[in-house]
XYZ file of C-alpha atoms in Angstrom:
446
model
C 42.682 -10.291 -9.422
C 39.751 -8.830 -7.506
C 41.592 -6.639 -6.390
C 43.323 -4.995 -9.251
C 39.986 -4.933 -11.106
C 38.148 -3.732 -8.456
C 40.570 -0.592 -7.366
C 40.965 0.101 -11.310
C 36.883 0.473 -12.203
C 36.728 2.997 -8.285
C 39.242 5.154 -9.916
C 41.721 4.659 -7.438
C 45.342 4.168 -7.137
C 46.110 1.112 -8.751
C 47.860 -2.176 -7.107
C 52.031 -1.968 -8.192
C 51.808 -4.934 -10.698
C 49.221 -2.887 -13.168
C 50.543 0.580 -12.708
C 53.883 -0.051 -14.020
C 52.583 -1.368 -17.050
C 50.199 1.369 -17.529
C 53.218 3.814 -17.563
C 55.088 1.957 -19.735
C 54.489 1.362 -23.130
C 57.652 -1.294 -23.232
C 56.532 -3.320 -20.204
C 52.843 -3.452 -22.369
C 55.060 -4.916 -25.351
C 56.431 -7.190 -23.336
C 53.013 -8.217 -21.650
C 51.837 -8.841 -24.909
C 54.405 -11.013 -25.830
C 54.223 -12.852 -22.624
C 51.018 -13.396 -23.424
C 51.182 -14.492 -26.693
C 53.506 -17.998 -25.207
C 51.204 -18.193 -22.696
C 48.143 -18.283 -24.776
C 49.974 -20.436 -27.726
C 51.231 -23.050 -25.212
C 47.497 -23.655 -24.264
C 46.170 -23.719 -27.101
C 48.437 -26.566 -28.190
C 47.329 -28.729 -25.263
C 43.532 -26.704 -26.113
C 43.778 -28.132 -29.257
C 44.518 -31.919 -28.920
C 41.124 -31.460 -26.748
C 38.746 -29.852 -29.380
C 39.956 -32.762 -32.183
C 38.179 -35.234 -30.078
C 34.517 -33.903 -30.474
C 34.702 -33.547 -33.989
C 36.087 -36.665 -34.452
C 34.522 -39.388 -33.019
C 30.942 -37.905 -31.708
C 28.999 -38.623 -33.820
C 30.449 -41.648 -34.254
C 29.997 -43.097 -30.381
C 26.260 -41.506 -31.006
C 26.262 -43.979 -34.359
C 27.558 -46.529 -32.072
C 25.578 -46.610 -28.744
C 21.507 -45.923 -30.494
C 22.171 -47.503 -33.388
C 21.155 -45.216 -36.297
C 22.728 -42.538 -38.848
C 19.628 -40.168 -37.427
C 20.953 -38.972 -34.462
C 24.394 -39.070 -35.290
C 24.437 -35.471 -35.574
C 23.320 -34.833 -31.704
C 26.777 -35.020 -30.418
C 28.111 -32.310 -32.751
C 25.090 -30.220 -31.959
C 25.773 -30.672 -28.490
C 28.434 -29.980 -27.671
C 28.439 -26.491 -29.649
C 25.053 -25.857 -28.087
C 27.176 -26.235 -24.308
C 29.907 -24.442 -25.712
C 27.278 -21.160 -26.153
C 26.290 -21.207 -22.069
C 30.523 -21.534 -21.248
C 30.897 -18.321 -23.934
C 28.459 -16.867 -22.265
C 29.858 -17.569 -18.826
C 33.430 -17.455 -20.197
C 32.953 -13.311 -21.739
C 31.273 -12.391 -18.142
C 34.058 -13.858 -16.286
C 36.853 -12.232 -18.644
C 35.022 -8.762 -18.693
C 34.832 -8.647 -14.628
C 37.836 -10.071 -13.256
C 40.011 -11.075 -16.358
C 40.884 -13.782 -19.510
C 42.819 -15.348 -16.606
C 40.051 -16.557 -15.183
C 37.621 -16.863 -17.716
C 39.688 -19.039 -19.885
C 40.919 -22.011 -17.032
C 37.462 -22.036 -16.071
C 36.448 -22.660 -19.407
C 39.584 -25.140 -20.700
C 38.944 -26.902 -16.887
C 34.809 -27.416 -17.462
C 35.536 -28.975 -20.833
C 38.270 -31.467 -19.234
C 35.294 -32.669 -17.014
C 32.829 -32.864 -19.516
C 35.400 -35.277 -21.146
C 36.044 -37.614 -18.640
C 31.767 -37.822 -18.414
C 31.978 -38.661 -22.068
C 34.264 -41.925 -21.473
C 32.433 -42.951 -17.854
C 28.994 -42.403 -20.556
C 30.538 -45.470 -22.901
C 32.110 -47.028 -20.188
C 28.471 -47.978 -18.646
C 26.816 -47.167 -22.083
C 24.489 -44.120 -21.026
C 22.908 -42.403 -23.449
C 21.801 -39.637 -21.001
C 25.424 -39.156 -19.434
C 26.768 -38.962 -23.226
C 24.025 -36.181 -23.284
C 24.905 -34.424 -20.871
C 28.695 -34.895 -20.516
C 28.491 -33.256 -24.074
C 27.472 -30.310 -23.102
C 29.625 -29.134 -20.774
C 32.749 -30.977 -23.041
C 31.311 -28.048 -24.808
C 32.810 -25.617 -22.492
C 36.245 -26.372 -23.961
C 34.740 -25.677 -27.086
C 33.954 -21.680 -26.621
C 37.182 -21.624 -24.504
C 39.831 -22.058 -27.423
C 37.847 -20.300 -29.450
C 37.554 -17.099 -27.133
C 41.378 -18.093 -26.151
C 41.911 -15.697 -29.546
C 40.717 -12.904 -28.611
C 43.450 -12.459 -25.027
C 45.711 -11.486 -28.298
C 43.985 -8.516 -28.685
C 43.973 -6.695 -25.443
C 47.338 -5.431 -25.498
C 47.731 -5.530 -29.444
C 47.950 -2.360 -31.876
C 45.226 -1.807 -34.228
C 47.235 -2.818 -37.014
C 48.228 -6.418 -35.429
C 45.024 -7.572 -34.220
C 44.537 -9.915 -36.714
C 47.967 -11.227 -36.793
C 47.436 -11.191 -32.533
C 43.959 -13.717 -33.733
C 45.899 -16.152 -35.619
C 49.151 -17.031 -33.535
C 46.641 -17.770 -31.090
C 44.777 -20.344 -33.857
C 47.845 -20.949 -35.996
C 49.336 -22.823 -32.669
C 46.255 -25.114 -32.301
C 46.759 -26.644 -35.280
C 49.325 -28.903 -33.308
C 47.108 -30.299 -30.536
C 44.036 -30.442 -33.395
C 45.856 -32.226 -36.141
C 47.876 -34.783 -33.628
C 44.617 -35.553 -32.076
C 42.572 -36.860 -34.687
C 45.716 -38.810 -36.217
C 45.874 -40.687 -32.638
C 42.818 -41.927 -32.215
C 44.484 -45.729 -33.586
C 46.319 -44.755 -30.716
C 44.097 -43.656 -27.863
C 41.424 -46.316 -29.233
C 43.634 -49.116 -28.255
C 44.692 -47.489 -24.397
C 40.708 -47.163 -24.193
C 40.320 -51.070 -25.263
C 43.366 -51.802 -22.636
C 41.709 -50.326 -20.093
C 38.764 -52.100 -20.600
C 36.974 -49.314 -22.456
C 35.428 -48.753 -25.885
C 38.117 -48.060 -28.421
C 36.149 -44.820 -29.266
C 36.305 -43.565 -25.918
C 40.723 -43.013 -26.089
C 40.679 -39.542 -27.639
C 38.155 -38.076 -24.841
C 40.522 -39.863 -22.901
C 43.143 -37.637 -24.385
C 40.780 -34.111 -23.993
C 40.443 -34.500 -20.400
C 44.192 -34.426 -19.918
C 44.197 -32.314 -22.820
C 41.793 -29.643 -21.871
C 42.742 -29.617 -17.777
C 46.644 -28.653 -18.539
C 45.655 -25.768 -21.271
C 43.711 -24.574 -18.122
C 46.403 -25.070 -15.596
C 48.241 -23.172 -17.933
C 46.337 -20.417 -17.987
C 45.631 -20.209 -14.670
C 49.058 -20.089 -13.114
C 51.368 -18.024 -16.027
C 48.951 -15.627 -16.944
C 50.688 -12.864 -14.395
C 49.769 -10.213 -15.307
C 46.311 -10.359 -16.564
C 45.963 -8.310 -19.728
C 43.012 -7.019 -20.242
C 42.822 -5.946 -16.189
C 45.727 -4.027 -18.087
C 43.969 -3.685 -20.862
C 41.614 -2.172 -19.326
C 43.561 0.038 -16.725
C 45.648 2.083 -19.302
C 42.116 2.979 -21.910
C 41.194 4.164 -18.085
C 44.386 6.322 -18.115
C 44.577 8.069 -21.231
C 40.418 8.925 -20.848
C 41.690 10.752 -17.658
C 44.603 12.502 -19.385
C 42.429 13.351 -22.271
C 40.207 14.737 -19.368
C 42.679 17.122 -18.021
C 44.568 17.779 -21.052
C 40.957 19.206 -23.474
C 37.832 18.701 -24.205
C 38.569 18.070 -27.765
C 41.002 15.599 -25.995
C 37.751 14.178 -24.383
C 35.511 13.868 -27.486
C 37.864 12.935 -29.609
C 39.142 9.899 -27.096
C 35.578 8.978 -26.345
C 34.979 8.910 -30.284
C 37.805 6.142 -30.326
C 35.469 4.011 -27.842
C 32.340 4.616 -29.214
C 30.667 1.584 -30.097
C 30.215 0.068 -33.926
C 27.271 -1.218 -33.601
C 27.157 -2.026 -37.720
C 31.143 -3.644 -37.597
C 29.426 -5.745 -34.538
C 26.525 -7.585 -37.049
C 29.079 -7.784 -40.021
C 31.808 -9.085 -37.014
C 29.417 -11.319 -35.882
C 27.297 -12.474 -39.455
C 30.555 -14.058 -40.913
C 30.938 -16.126 -38.183
C 27.956 -17.270 -37.347
C 27.657 -18.322 -40.916
C 30.891 -19.888 -42.097
C 30.183 -21.587 -38.282
C 26.797 -23.038 -39.307
C 28.357 -24.195 -42.445
C 31.662 -25.823 -40.904
C 29.723 -27.611 -38.557
C 26.586 -29.297 -40.648
C 29.348 -30.533 -43.314
C 32.188 -31.131 -40.992
C 29.673 -33.452 -38.228
C 28.302 -36.038 -40.891
C 31.377 -36.644 -42.749
C 32.968 -39.451 -40.911
C 29.420 -40.887 -41.018
C 29.112 -40.528 -44.694
C 33.385 -41.970 -45.294
C 31.808 -45.372 -42.893
C 29.255 -46.378 -45.302
C 31.592 -46.095 -48.320
C 33.575 -48.687 -45.989
C 36.494 -46.193 -45.212
C 38.526 -47.134 -41.570
C 38.816 -44.954 -38.597
C 41.751 -44.477 -39.085
C 41.120 -42.673 -43.146
C 38.296 -41.271 -41.015
C 40.997 -39.504 -38.771
C 43.629 -38.416 -41.767
C 41.538 -36.752 -43.604
C 39.956 -34.738 -39.911
C 43.192 -34.234 -39.038
C 43.792 -32.423 -42.522
C 40.534 -30.816 -41.979
C 41.616 -28.781 -38.082
C 44.768 -28.267 -40.110
C 42.898 -26.078 -42.435
C 40.831 -24.649 -40.417
C 44.066 -22.896 -37.809
C 47.197 -23.482 -39.905
C 46.752 -20.890 -42.302
C 46.342 -18.393 -40.070
C 49.598 -16.222 -39.894
C 48.489 -16.036 -43.905
C 44.516 -14.963 -42.937
C 46.268 -12.615 -40.291
C 48.753 -10.623 -42.736
C 45.484 -10.556 -45.476
C 43.405 -9.326 -43.083
C 45.415 -6.556 -41.653
C 46.566 -5.826 -45.301
C 43.531 -5.978 -47.346
C 40.341 -5.337 -44.437
C 38.229 -7.651 -42.747
C 35.301 -7.317 -45.486
C 37.678 -9.380 -48.554
C 38.438 -11.830 -46.662
C 35.091 -12.499 -45.619
C 34.293 -12.778 -49.398
C 36.599 -15.059 -49.635
C 35.755 -16.803 -46.831
C 32.238 -17.466 -49.067
C 33.199 -18.696 -51.983
C 35.630 -21.160 -50.225
C 33.003 -22.360 -48.746
C 30.234 -22.227 -51.764
C 33.338 -25.170 -53.427
C 33.785 -26.546 -50.430
C 29.799 -27.381 -50.229
C 29.859 -28.378 -54.587
C 32.797 -30.647 -53.936
C 31.864 -32.986 -51.145
C 27.772 -32.745 -53.128
C 29.215 -34.416 -56.531
C 32.564 -36.002 -55.693
C 32.561 -39.314 -55.142
C 32.333 -40.322 -51.705
C 35.069 -43.380 -51.968
C 37.239 -40.941 -53.096
C 39.759 -40.259 -50.443
C 41.536 -37.724 -52.430
C 38.025 -35.797 -53.091
C 37.077 -36.484 -49.579
C 40.185 -34.315 -48.128
C 39.604 -31.455 -50.772
C 36.204 -30.621 -49.420
C 36.744 -30.950 -46.124
C 40.532 -29.112 -46.346
C 38.459 -25.929 -48.211
C 35.628 -26.251 -45.380
C 38.124 -26.033 -42.810
C 40.104 -22.804 -44.814
C 36.780 -20.732 -45.711
C 35.902 -21.012 -41.875
C 39.512 -19.819 -41.255
C 38.883 -16.607 -43.043
C 35.632 -16.110 -41.788
C 36.796 -16.634 -37.916
C 39.191 -14.358 -38.156
C 37.852 -11.575 -40.196
C 34.523 -11.829 -38.717
C 36.699 -12.123 -35.258
C 39.054 -8.314 -36.368
C 36.025 -6.181 -37.664
C 34.343 -7.655 -34.298
C 37.300 -6.183 -31.911
C 38.142 -3.139 -34.304
C 33.784 -2.058 -33.208
C 33.838 -2.581 -29.713
C 35.183 -0.617 -26.964
C 37.488 -1.749 -23.636
C 34.514 -1.607 -21.844
C 32.372 -4.107 -22.614
C 34.327 -5.784 -25.423
C 35.474 -8.396 -23.478
C 31.078 -9.153 -22.982
C 29.948 -8.632 -25.979
C 33.045 -11.261 -27.859
C 31.244 -13.674 -25.317
C 28.042 -12.876 -26.740
C 28.360 -13.352 -30.251
C 30.479 -16.463 -29.405
C 26.855 -17.463 -27.462
C 25.718 -17.036 -31.372
C 28.645 -18.410 -33.070
C 28.067 -21.618 -30.827
C 24.145 -21.838 -31.355
C 24.577 -21.825 -34.967
C 27.134 -24.619 -34.798
C 24.684 -26.594 -32.667
C 21.842 -26.053 -34.962
C 23.973 -27.068 -37.882
C 25.288 -30.034 -35.919
C 22.092 -31.569 -35.020
C 19.978 -30.849 -38.151
C 22.924 -32.881 -40.355
C 22.096 -35.889 -39.212
C 18.592 -35.562 -40.750
C 18.709 -34.172 -43.349
C 21.886 -36.445 -44.470
C 18.875 -39.333 -42.480
C 15.843 -38.075 -44.690
C 17.493 -37.254 -47.902
C 21.724 -37.303 -47.900
C 24.898 -36.299 -47.557
C 24.247 -34.196 -50.863
C 21.210 -32.252 -49.966
C 23.755 -31.401 -47.290
C 26.493 -30.193 -48.700
C 24.581 -28.367 -51.189
C 22.784 -26.890 -48.277
C 25.423 -25.508 -46.932
C 27.222 -24.060 -50.615
C 23.812 -22.056 -50.592
C 24.075 -21.186 -46.742
C 27.724 -19.660 -47.808
C 26.396 -17.213 -50.448
C 24.609 -15.325 -47.657
C 28.095 -13.726 -46.992
C 28.210 -11.918 -50.391
C 25.156 -9.643 -49.391
C 26.181 -9.175 -45.488
C 29.366 -7.862 -46.752
C 28.449 -5.520 -49.824
C 25.599 -4.187 -46.835
C 28.397 -2.991 -44.375
C 30.241 -1.595 -47.071
C 27.551 0.273 -48.382
C 26.476 1.523 -45.226
C 30.106 2.459 -43.836
C 30.511 5.186 -47.586
C 27.960 6.469 -46.923
C 28.841 6.972 -42.870
C 32.485 8.632 -44.142
C 30.214 10.896 -47.507
C 28.163 12.128 -44.418
C 30.974 13.290 -42.261
C 33.036 14.548 -45.562
C 29.371 16.492 -46.113
C 28.667 17.533 -42.783
């Protein structure tokens, strides 16, 4: 891996394992298909690891601290931890390829999950908070895995590739919350608190996901994609200056596209994390069992990932600006229903959380597509990691502040704040469309 990247960057001859893909479009298609299969398989395990934190993270803190005021802190911490991990995974991927970055992130998340189990065993708040930070690496990696499918995808297939990586996360992510009672009994049988059970599952799931990528993601799709881009540039230089200028134009960074993609993803993350993280606590106040909490969160996570194939097709067909509008409207409805629906109604809670997950899905896929289109390969993974840091920081703020808002006001106030925040997506999208129109008109009149 190291030699492949170094040789490619110095412009020397590529190793045969990379060169055969650079010269053959058919080989590129085969590698893209293989990459998608490996990413999909790893995401099924990654989804199971992700589900533990959002299902029982707040409940563990509530149980250990005896108050709701800091119940959102674990969600905030693992989201904050995912910020640092997103930067690390992005930098590792840019330097060494997706395989190194994603495998490191997942295995680190598994280590964090083990720490949470130990914290519950020894009733250590400090260890819980530190472990949640490390556990967040899995969350960041789960999100960044969506980029791996785009490295060798054609421009009109990128949203579909993103959606395929996400949709298979559903299998593990939905299974995780619905295994709360089973994993709880397993934890109790070995003398551990029942709420630590889902994190035992997370530890195994994250580590398996990391090992799958480490062993099977060869040759690395990002390394191959960079080699292809360099080959195209070299050919353009040798062909004509005009071809060189044309290719340079295609690889120019689109800052407005980056701003649009980043803003859409950050806002949807804040709204989703804030409302989702306090829903389990809100439900328990109305007497709902842990099993019912698992059902609601399972449906929420299904709505986050399961519609991805349809969302990806819509983004490819309609464009990411229209789907960004759809994200804002869906999140607005979710916040209003969560705010004004009866708290003792499972049906209303399920509807609100399902819409919350669907709005997040629209925002993440449309924002990711905008970001990929706006970034050249030379800096793509690095920028993707940086933007995911902003997403994670936004989610951390939403998760941490959510418990304080509920403790000092109400779940209704929190949900209304989320609904109002989602409306900000509308002016952001309108701004981007105006800038794109002005750029188009300038091009035609110039």
